[in-house]
């Protein structure tokens, strides 16, 4: 009875984005709670595992991309920690005066953390591009000091780009509003959305498409040259040279390409809905909730891709 009454209390005070009527509102709120609690647990557990593996395997630090992968793991871990806010609000509703501040801070933090992940993916693609196109000067171009400076700049840029939302210029992008104030009083702004797209989403997507296109083009050319040499000179030396050539780089690039592809597949519905809602073309609470938490689930998917794509 206590559990039933607390669930009824949740349905009365919280906005349930997927609720389509009074009779199924309680069931929908329970479904939302289960989804959010499960994702929160998976994100925290998965990224803690990645952080633990990097801590216990010093050899992984020899890869320059490990700096960015660890940064993504910490960012995704804090996404999971941040998701404890809506989880706790669903399990125990607080009628505090600072609901608007809580909503703004939560939306800002989630947006900054995912911006860090997006920027890290773009930097990883640039790193792999330099490794493939400039193998002889790569160690001089990409140093640990420059990598650390790059990561610091990523965090600073991500924090600054969403700051205008605190001054009333639009919503940073968090939908699926668990808090009623977020759903009813905090509206998206088409200009602010365009600002975010132009300074974050579009440049990151362009850099990733450009670099991976050239990476696979170069790898395809190298593979063709190796096959031609094998056809002309079928010797063990050529086979050995081919096996130790660019195939490891190609496999490594494929792993990172899968991570990037899954990121954009999960985030594309969210970005499209974000643009449509900001333009007042479409407002659907169910789509808002589903696209938001589909995008946030990427924080756990990265861990799965690491383990399935590369045994190291």
GROMACS .gro file of C-alpha atoms in nm, residues 41-285:
model
  245
   41UNK     CA    1   2.327   0.155  -1.315
   42UNK     CA    2   2.465   0.033  -1.650
   43UNK     CA    3   2.639   0.363  -1.728
   44UNK     CA    4   2.809   0.386  -1.389
   45UNK     CA    5   2.910   0.018  -1.377
   46UNK     CA    6   3.031   0.006  -1.738
   47UNK     CA    7   3.247   0.317  -1.722
   48UNK     CA    8   3.388   0.225  -1.382
   49UNK     CA    9   3.504  -0.096  -1.548
   50UNK     CA   10   3.675   0.096  -1.830
   51UNK     CA   11   3.845   0.330  -1.580
   52UNK     CA   12   3.955   0.030  -1.371
   53UNK     CA   13   4.099  -0.149  -1.677
   54UNK     CA   14   4.305   0.157  -1.776
   55UNK     CA   15   4.426   0.192  -1.417
   56UNK     CA   16   4.539  -0.171  -1.399
   57UNK     CA   17   4.690  -0.193  -1.752
   58UNK     CA   18   4.977   0.058  -1.784
   59UNK     CA   19   5.056  -0.068  -2.137
   60UNK     CA   20   4.731   0.087  -2.261
   61UNK     CA   21   4.872   0.430  -2.180
   62UNK     CA   22   5.121   0.391  -2.466
   63UNK     CA   23   4.835   0.456  -2.709
   64UNK     CA   24   4.779   0.828  -2.757
   65UNK     CA   25   4.406   0.774  -2.802
   66UNK     CA   26   4.392   0.632  -2.449
   67UNK     CA   27   4.396   0.993  -2.321
   68UNK     CA   28   4.074   1.067  -2.507
   69UNK     CA   29   3.913   0.730  -2.430
   70UNK     CA   30   3.977   0.780  -2.058
   71UNK     CA   31   3.836   1.132  -2.080
   72UNK     CA   32   3.524   0.992  -2.247
   73UNK     CA   33   3.499   0.723  -1.978
   74UNK     CA   34   3.513   0.982  -1.698
   75UNK     CA   35   3.262   1.206  -1.879
   76UNK     CA   36   3.024   0.914  -1.934
   77UNK     CA   37   3.069   0.803  -1.573
   78UNK     CA   38   2.963   1.148  -1.453
   79UNK     CA   39   2.666   1.129  -1.691
   80UNK     CA   40   2.559   0.821  -1.495
   81UNK     CA   41   2.616   1.000  -1.165
   82UNK     CA   42   2.414   1.297  -1.292
   83UNK     CA   43   2.132   1.062  -1.387
   84UNK     CA   44   2.094   0.987  -1.016
   85UNK     CA   45   1.916   1.326  -0.994
   86UNK     CA   46   1.609   1.225  -1.201
   87UNK     CA   47   1.628   0.875  -1.053
   88UNK     CA   48   1.600   1.007  -0.698
   89UNK     CA   49   1.337   1.260  -0.801
   90UNK     CA   50   1.122   0.979  -0.940
   91UNK     CA   51   1.169   0.757  -0.636
   92UNK     CA   52   1.116   1.039  -0.386
   93UNK     CA   53   0.963   1.364  -0.510
   94UNK     CA   54   1.089   1.680  -0.346
   95UNK     CA   55   0.872   1.993  -0.347
   96UNK     CA   56   1.167   2.223  -0.286
   97UNK     CA   57   1.169   2.580  -0.403
   98UNK     CA   58   1.481   2.528  -0.616
   99UNK     CA   59   1.331   2.295  -0.876
  100UNK     CA   60   1.412   2.543  -1.154
  101UNK     CA   61   1.778   2.568  -1.046
  102UNK     CA   62   1.806   2.190  -1.015
  103UNK     CA   63   1.661   2.150  -1.362
  104UNK     CA   64   1.895   2.409  -1.515
  105UNK     CA   65   2.206   2.270  -1.348
  106UNK     CA   66   2.116   1.912  -1.443
  107UNK     CA   67   2.050   2.004  -1.807
  108UNK     CA   68   2.372   2.205  -1.824
  109UNK     CA   69   2.589   1.929  -1.675
  110UNK     CA   70   2.446   1.659  -1.902
  111UNK     CA   71   2.500   1.880  -2.208
  112UNK     CA   72   2.858   1.966  -2.112
  113UNK     CA   73   2.952   1.602  -2.046
  114UNK     CA   74   2.810   1.484  -2.378
  115UNK     CA   75   2.982   1.773  -2.553
  116UNK     CA   76   3.311   1.646  -2.408
  117UNK     CA   77   3.240   1.299  -2.548
  118UNK     CA   78   3.157   1.443  -2.891
  119UNK     CA   79   3.472   1.658  -2.897
  120UNK     CA   80   3.686   1.362  -2.786
  121UNK     CA   81   3.551   1.152  -3.072
  122UNK     CA   82   3.649   1.428  -3.315
  123UNK     CA   83   3.998   1.452  -3.160
  124UNK     CA   84   4.040   1.073  -3.181
  125UNK     CA   85   3.961   1.085  -3.553
  126UNK     CA   86   4.218   1.363  -3.603
  127UNK     CA   87   4.475   1.163  -3.402
  128UNK     CA   88   4.422   0.854  -3.620
  129UNK     CA   89   4.435   1.070  -3.932
  130UNK     CA   90   4.777   1.206  -3.831
  131UNK     CA   91   4.898   0.856  -3.742
  132UNK     CA   92   4.805   0.730  -4.091
  133UNK     CA   93   4.909   1.031  -4.301
  134UNK     CA   94   5.222   1.140  -4.110
  135UNK     CA   95   5.366   0.824  -3.950
  136UNK     CA   96   5.728   0.951  -3.946
  137UNK     CA   97   5.657   1.285  -3.775
  138UNK     CA   98   5.361   1.164  -3.566
  139UNK     CA   99   5.554   1.132  -3.239
  140UNK     CA  100   5.681   1.489  -3.274
  141UNK     CA  101   5.335   1.625  -3.358
  142UNK     CA  102   5.136   1.439  -3.092
  143UNK     CA  103   5.302   1.461  -2.751
  144UNK     CA  104   5.158   1.388  -2.404
  145UNK     CA  105   5.181   1.757  -2.315
  146UNK     CA  106   4.982   1.863  -2.623
  147UNK     CA  107   4.726   1.592  -2.557
  148UNK     CA  108   4.669   1.717  -2.202
  149UNK     CA  109   4.634   2.076  -2.325
  150UNK     CA  110   4.384   1.957  -2.587
  151UNK     CA  111   4.176   1.778  -2.324
  152UNK     CA  112   4.176   2.086  -2.098
  153UNK     CA  113   4.061   2.301  -2.392
  154UNK     CA  114   3.782   2.050  -2.467
  155UNK     CA  115   3.647   2.084  -2.112
  156UNK     CA  116   3.673   2.464  -2.115
  157UNK     CA  117   3.504   2.493  -2.455
  158UNK     CA  118   3.223   2.254  -2.354
  159UNK     CA  119   3.159   2.449  -2.036
  160UNK     CA  120   3.151   2.785  -2.214
  161UNK     CA  121   2.932   2.692  -2.509
  162UNK     CA  122   2.629   2.605  -2.292
  163UNK     CA  123   2.665   2.895  -2.045
  164UNK     CA  124   2.417   3.126  -2.229
  165UNK     CA  125   2.135   2.892  -2.119
  166UNK     CA  126   2.179   3.027  -1.764
  167UNK     CA  127   2.108   3.379  -1.890
  168UNK     CA  128   1.774   3.293  -2.044
  169UNK     CA  129   1.891   3.221  -2.398
  170UNK     CA  130   1.725   2.888  -2.470
  171UNK     CA  131   1.756   2.540  -2.332
  172UNK     CA  132   2.087   2.351  -2.353
  173UNK     CA  133   1.920   2.045  -2.498
  174UNK     CA  134   1.784   1.827  -2.219
  175UNK     CA  135   1.439   1.690  -2.303
  176UNK     CA  136   1.239   1.403  -2.154
  177UNK     CA  137   1.165   1.640  -1.871
  178UNK     CA  138   1.132   1.463  -1.539
  179UNK     CA  139   1.090   1.795  -1.361
  180UNK     CA  140   0.764   1.978  -1.428
  181UNK     CA  141   0.937   2.316  -1.448
  182UNK     CA  142   1.162   2.184  -1.728
  183UNK     CA  143   0.863   2.071  -1.930
  184UNK     CA  144   0.639   2.374  -1.886
  185UNK     CA  145   0.855   2.679  -1.813
  186UNK     CA  146   1.192   2.614  -1.976
  187UNK     CA  147   1.148   2.630  -2.353
  188UNK     CA  148   1.394   2.571  -2.633
  189UNK     CA  149   1.506   2.856  -2.855
  190UNK     CA  150   1.569   2.820  -3.229
  191UNK     CA  151   1.859   3.067  -3.228
  192UNK     CA  152   2.034   2.901  -2.935
  193UNK     CA  153   1.983   2.559  -3.096
  194UNK     CA  154   2.134   2.688  -3.419
  195UNK     CA  155   2.423   2.831  -3.217
  196UNK     CA  156   2.492   2.489  -3.060
  197UNK     CA  157   2.461   2.307  -3.392
  198UNK     CA  158   2.698   2.546  -3.571
  199UNK     CA  159   2.963   2.553  -3.299
  200UNK     CA  160   2.949   2.192  -3.178
  201UNK     CA  161   2.744   1.929  -3.362
  202UNK     CA  162   2.822   2.030  -3.722
  203UNK     CA  163   3.201   2.090  -3.682
  204UNK     CA  164   3.248   1.762  -3.493
  205UNK     CA  165   3.051   1.568  -3.754
  206UNK     CA  166   3.241   1.733  -4.040
  207UNK     CA  167   3.583   1.659  -3.885
  208UNK     CA  168   3.489   1.295  -3.821
  209UNK     CA  169   3.353   1.241  -4.174
  210UNK     CA  170   3.656   1.408  -4.334
  211UNK     CA  171   3.920   1.221  -4.134
  212UNK     CA  172   3.766   0.873  -4.151
  213UNK     CA  173   3.696   0.911  -4.523
  214UNK     CA  174   4.065   0.979  -4.587
  215UNK     CA  175   4.181   0.715  -4.337
  216UNK     CA  176   3.991   0.437  -4.513
  217UNK     CA  177   4.085   0.574  -4.854
  218UNK     CA  178   4.455   0.561  -4.765
  219UNK     CA  179   4.423   0.216  -4.607
  220UNK     CA  180   4.247   0.091  -4.920
  221UNK     CA  181   4.532   0.225  -5.136
  222UNK     CA  182   4.792   0.059  -4.915
  223UNK     CA  183   4.604  -0.270  -4.927
  224UNK     CA  184   4.587  -0.252  -5.306
  225UNK     CA  185   4.961  -0.180  -5.331
  226UNK     CA  186   5.043  -0.470  -5.100
  227UNK     CA  187   4.825  -0.706  -5.303
  228UNK     CA  188   4.993  -0.590  -5.627
  229UNK     CA  189   5.336  -0.658  -5.477
  230UNK     CA  190   5.227  -1.001  -5.363
  231UNK     CA  191   5.103  -1.077  -5.714
  232UNK     CA  192   5.434  -0.967  -5.867
  233UNK     CA  193   5.668  -1.104  -5.602
  234UNK     CA  194   5.502  -1.396  -5.419
  235UNK     CA  195   5.766  -1.429  -5.147
  236UNK     CA  196   5.757  -1.462  -4.770
  237UNK     CA  197   5.926  -1.124  -4.726
  238UNK     CA  198   5.645  -0.941  -4.902
  239UNK     CA  199   5.385  -1.135  -4.703
  240UNK     CA  200   5.557  -1.044  -4.380
  241UNK     CA  201   5.576  -0.681  -4.483
  242UNK     CA  202   5.208  -0.684  -4.571
  243UNK     CA  203   5.107  -0.838  -4.241
  244UNK     CA  204   5.300  -0.581  -4.039
  245UNK     CA  205   5.196  -0.287  -4.255
  246UNK     CA  206   4.885  -0.077  -4.211
  247UNK     CA  207   4.641  -0.358  -4.126
  248UNK     CA  208   4.674  -0.295  -3.747
  249UNK     CA  209   4.605   0.075  -3.807
  250UNK     CA  210   4.307  -0.017  -4.020
  251UNK     CA  211   4.167  -0.250  -3.752
  252UNK     CA  212   4.223   0.014  -3.484
  253UNK     CA  213   4.055   0.276  -3.701
  254UNK     CA  214   3.760   0.039  -3.754
  255UNK     CA  215   3.709   0.002  -3.377
  256UNK     CA  216   3.707   0.378  -3.330
  257UNK     CA  217   3.485   0.421  -3.636
  258UNK     CA  218   3.229   0.181  -3.481
  259UNK     CA  219   3.232   0.383  -3.158
  260UNK     CA  220   3.178   0.705  -3.353
  261UNK     CA  221   2.906   0.553  -3.572
  262UNK     CA  222   2.709   0.421  -3.274
  263UNK     CA  223   2.742   0.762  -3.108
  264UNK     CA  224   2.582   0.943  -3.400
  265UNK     CA  225   2.320   0.674  -3.462
  266UNK     CA  226   2.200   0.711  -3.104
  267UNK     CA  227   2.231   1.090  -3.100
  268UNK     CA  228   2.089   1.170  -3.443
  269UNK     CA  229   1.720   1.124  -3.340
  270UNK     CA  230   1.784   1.347  -3.039
  271UNK     CA  231   1.949   1.621  -3.248
  272UNK     CA  232   1.669   1.609  -3.509
  273UNK     CA  233   1.400   1.632  -3.240
  274UNK     CA  234   1.596   1.911  -3.070
  275UNK     CA  235   1.589   2.112  -3.394
  276UNK     CA  236   1.222   2.042  -3.464
  277UNK     CA  237   1.111   2.131  -3.111
  278UNK     CA  238   1.317   2.451  -3.112
  279UNK     CA  239   1.151   2.553  -3.438
  280UNK     CA  240   0.807   2.475  -3.288
  281UNK     CA  241   0.747   2.223  -3.568
  282UNK     CA  242   0.703   1.921  -3.341
  283UNK     CA  243   0.634   1.883  -2.969
  284UNK     CA  244   0.579   1.526  -2.855
  285UNK     CA  245   0.647   1.427  -2.491
   0.00000   0.00000   0.00000
